[in-house]
């Protein structure tokens, strides 16, 4: 878990110089927002998907880590989903569990005023990460696209998400 405590810092070290456009989904979106809080000058535009009010509350990542290690309650569909991902060939279940245990707590909405670039928030209307309103309201320059009949796991594959992101970055 200690290796993942500053995921944003690890990602930042790999980014090229100059203002960038960024697209992130779920943990990737959270990581982009953390980077944009720290270094707003690094970003021209952001697209964050699969995030909303969940960023401001406890993540439930401990249940996901337990599921990956074989101890999740079967009634937790999110934990079951991640356990299934970790069990796929060529995956590293221990690394995913450690990432979930890294202790990335809730974001402080007041910190998001530092994100000065235009930001598109994309969230499915059936996504457990919502609602999106608290995130959109906390960002100084944000707009929302809501994907109809879309849950968290369908978002990255949704053509409506891809179209919205490409239109926003064009």
CSV table of C-alpha atoms in Angstrom, one decimal:
chain,number,residue,atom,x,y,z
A,1,UNK,CA,0.0,0.0,0.0
A,2,UNK,CA,2.8,2.5,0.7
A,3,UNK,CA,3.9,2.3,-2.9
A,4,UNK,CA,0.5,3.7,-3.9
A,5,UNK,CA,0.0,6.4,-1.3
A,6,UNK,CA,1.2,9.1,-3.8
A,7,UNK,CA,-0.2,7.8,-7.0
A,8,UNK,CA,-0.7,11.3,-8.3
A,9,UNK,CA,3.0,12.0,-7.8
A,10,UNK,CA,4.0,8.8,-9.6
A,11,UNK,CA,1.8,9.7,-12.6
A,12,UNK,CA,3.1,13.3,-12.6
A,13,UNK,CA,6.7,12.1,-12.9
A,14,UNK,CA,5.8,10.4,-16.2
A,15,UNK,CA,3.9,13.3,-17.8
A,16,UNK,CA,5.5,15.3,-20.6
A,17,UNK,CA,6.1,19.0,-20.1
A,18,UNK,CA,3.6,21.6,-21.1
A,19,UNK,CA,-0.1,22.1,-20.7
A,20,UNK,CA,-1.9,18.8,-21.3
A,21,UNK,CA,-5.4,17.6,-21.9
A,22,UNK,CA,-6.3,14.7,-19.6
A,23,UNK,CA,-9.0,12.1,-19.6
A,24,UNK,CA,-9.5,9.9,-16.6
A,25,UNK,CA,-12.1,7.3,-15.4
A,26,UNK,CA,-12.8,6.5,-11.8
A,27,UNK,CA,-9.5,6.3,-9.9
A,28,UNK,CA,-7.8,7.8,-13.0
A,29,UNK,CA,-10.2,10.7,-12.8
A,30,UNK,CA,-9.5,11.2,-9.1
A,31,UNK,CA,-5.8,11.0,-9.8
A,32,UNK,CA,-6.1,13.7,-12.5
A,33,UNK,CA,-8.0,16.0,-10.2
A,34,UNK,CA,-5.3,15.5,-7.5
A,35,UNK,CA,-2.7,16.5,-10.1
A,36,UNK,CA,-4.7,19.5,-11.2
A,37,UNK,CA,-5.0,20.6,-7.6
A,38,UNK,CA,-1.3,20.4,-7.1
A,39,UNK,CA,-0.2,21.7,-10.5
A,40,UNK,CA,-3.1,23.5,-12.2
A,41,UNK,CA,-0.7,25.0,-14.8
A,42,UNK,CA,0.0,21.5,-16.2
A,43,UNK,CA,-3.5,21.1,-17.6
A,44,UNK,CA,-5.3,22.8,-20.5
A,45,UNK,CA,-8.5,20.7,-20.2
A,46,UNK,CA,-9.7,17.8,-18.1
A,47,UNK,CA,-12.4,15.1,-18.7
A,48,UNK,CA,-13.2,13.2,-15.6
A,49,UNK,CA,-15.7,10.3,-15.8
A,50,UNK,CA,-17.1,7.9,-13.3
A,51,UNK,CA,-16.7,10.3,-10.4
A,52,UNK,CA,-19.0,12.6,-8.5
A,53,UNK,CA,-20.1,12.8,-4.9
A,54,UNK,CA,-18.1,9.6,-4.2
A,55,UNK,CA,-14.9,11.7,-4.2
A,56,UNK,CA,-16.1,13.5,-1.0
A,57,UNK,CA,-17.0,10.3,1.0
A,58,UNK,CA,-15.2,7.2,2.1
A,59,UNK,CA,-14.5,5.0,-0.9
A,60,UNK,CA,-15.2,1.5,0.4
A,61,UNK,CA,-11.9,0.4,-1.0
A,62,UNK,CA,-11.3,-1.9,2.1
A,63,UNK,CA,-14.2,-4.1,1.0
A,64,UNK,CA,-12.7,-4.2,-2.5
A,65,UNK,CA,-9.3,-5.2,-1.1
A,66,UNK,CA,-10.9,-8.0,1.0
A,67,UNK,CA,-12.8,-9.2,-2.1
A,68,UNK,CA,-9.6,-9.4,-4.1
A,69,UNK,CA,-8.1,-11.5,-1.4
A,70,UNK,CA,-11.1,-13.8,-1.3
A,71,UNK,CA,-13.0,-12.4,1.7
A,72,UNK,CA,-15.7,-10.2,0.2
A,73,UNK,CA,-19.3,-10.5,1.1
A,74,UNK,CA,-21.2,-11.8,-2.0
A,75,UNK,CA,-23.8,-9.0,-1.7
A,76,UNK,CA,-21.3,-6.3,-2.5
A,77,UNK,CA,-21.4,-6.1,-6.3
A,78,UNK,CA,-18.6,-3.5,-6.7
A,79,UNK,CA,-16.2,-5.6,-4.6
A,80,UNK,CA,-17.2,-8.7,-6.5
A,81,UNK,CA,-16.6,-6.9,-9.8
A,82,UNK,CA,-13.1,-5.8,-8.8
A,83,UNK,CA,-12.3,-9.3,-7.5
A,84,UNK,CA,-13.3,-10.6,-10.9
A,85,UNK,CA,-11.0,-8.2,-12.6
A,86,UNK,CA,-8.1,-9.2,-10.4
A,87,UNK,CA,-8.7,-12.8,-11.2
A,88,UNK,CA,-8.3,-12.3,-14.9
A,89,UNK,CA,-5.2,-13.7,-16.6
A,90,UNK,CA,-2.1,-11.5,-16.5
A,91,UNK,CA,-3.4,-9.4,-13.6
A,92,UNK,CA,-1.6,-8.8,-10.3
A,93,UNK,CA,-4.3,-9.2,-7.5
A,94,UNK,CA,-1.9,-8.3,-4.8
A,95,UNK,CA,-1.0,-5.0,-6.5
A,96,UNK,CA,-4.7,-4.1,-7.0
A,97,UNK,CA,-5.4,-5.0,-3.3
A,98,UNK,CA,-2.5,-2.8,-2.2
A,99,UNK,CA,-3.8,0.1,-4.4
A,100,UNK,CA,-7.2,-0.2,-2.7
A,101,UNK,CA,-5.6,-0.2,0.7
A,102,UNK,CA,-3.4,2.8,0.0
A,103,UNK,CA,-5.6,5.1,2.1
A,104,UNK,CA,-6.7,7.7,-0.5
A,105,UNK,CA,-9.4,9.3,1.6
A,106,UNK,CA,-12.1,11.7,0.5
A,107,UNK,CA,-11.1,14.9,-1.3
A,108,UNK,CA,-11.9,18.2,0.2
A,109,UNK,CA,-14.3,20.1,-2.1
A,110,UNK,CA,-12.5,23.4,-1.1
A,111,UNK,CA,-9.3,22.2,-2.7
A,112,UNK,CA,-11.0,21.9,-6.1
A,113,UNK,CA,-11.0,25.7,-6.5
A,114,UNK,CA,-7.3,25.2,-7.6
A,115,UNK,CA,-8.5,23.3,-10.7
A,116,UNK,CA,-8.6,26.3,-13.0
A,117,UNK,CA,-8.9,24.6,-16.4
A,118,UNK,CA,-12.2,23.8,-18.1
A,119,UNK,CA,-13.4,20.4,-16.9
A,120,UNK,CA,-16.0,18.1,-18.3
A,121,UNK,CA,-17.6,15.7,-15.8
A,122,UNK,CA,-19.2,12.7,-17.3
A,123,UNK,CA,-21.3,10.4,-15.2
A,124,UNK,CA,-23.9,7.7,-16.0
A,125,UNK,CA,-27.3,8.2,-14.5
A,126,UNK,CA,-27.0,4.7,-12.9
A,127,UNK,CA,-23.5,5.2,-11.6
A,128,UNK,CA,-22.9,4.6,-7.8
A,129,UNK,CA,-20.3,7.4,-7.9
A,130,UNK,CA,-23.1,10.0,-8.2
A,131,UNK,CA,-24.6,12.4,-8.0
A,132,UNK,CA,-22.3,14.6,-10.0
A,133,UNK,CA,-23.7,17.9,-8.8
A,134,UNK,CA,-21.3,18.3,-5.7
A,135,UNK,CA,-18.3,17.8,-7.9
A,136,UNK,CA,-19.5,20.1,-10.7
A,137,UNK,CA,-20.3,22.8,-8.1
A,138,UNK,CA,-16.9,22.5,-6.5
A,139,UNK,CA,-15.0,23.0,-9.7
A,140,UNK,CA,-14.6,26.6,-10.9
A,141,UNK,CA,-15.1,25.8,-14.6
A,142,UNK,CA,-17.0,22.6,-15.1
A,143,UNK,CA,-19.9,21.3,-17.1
A,144,UNK,CA,-21.7,18.0,-16.8
A,145,UNK,CA,-22.7,15.3,-19.3
A,146,UNK,CA,-25.0,12.7,-18.0
A,147,UNK,CA,-25.1,9.3,-19.8
A,148,UNK,CA,-28.5,7.8,-19.9
A,149,UNK,CA,-29.0,4.2,-18.9
A,150,UNK,CA,-25.3,3.9,-18.0
A,151,UNK,CA,-23.7,2.5,-14.9
A,152,UNK,CA,-20.2,2.9,-13.7
A,153,UNK,CA,-18.7,0.0,-15.5
A,154,UNK,CA,-20.3,0.7,-18.8
A,155,UNK,CA,-19.1,4.3,-19.0
A,156,UNK,CA,-15.6,3.8,-20.5
A,157,UNK,CA,-17.2,1.7,-23.3
A,158,UNK,CA,-20.1,4.1,-24.0
A,159,UNK,CA,-19.9,5.9,-27.3
A,160,UNK,CA,-21.7,8.9,-25.7
A,161,UNK,CA,-18.8,9.2,-23.3
A,162,UNK,CA,-16.2,9.0,-26.1
A,163,UNK,CA,-18.1,11.5,-28.2
A,164,UNK,CA,-18.5,14.0,-25.3
A,165,UNK,CA,-14.8,13.8,-24.4
A,166,UNK,CA,-13.6,14.2,-28.0
A,167,UNK,CA,-16.0,17.1,-28.6
A,168,UNK,CA,-14.9,18.8,-25.4
A,169,UNK,CA,-11.2,18.5,-26.3
A,170,UNK,CA,-11.6,19.5,-29.9
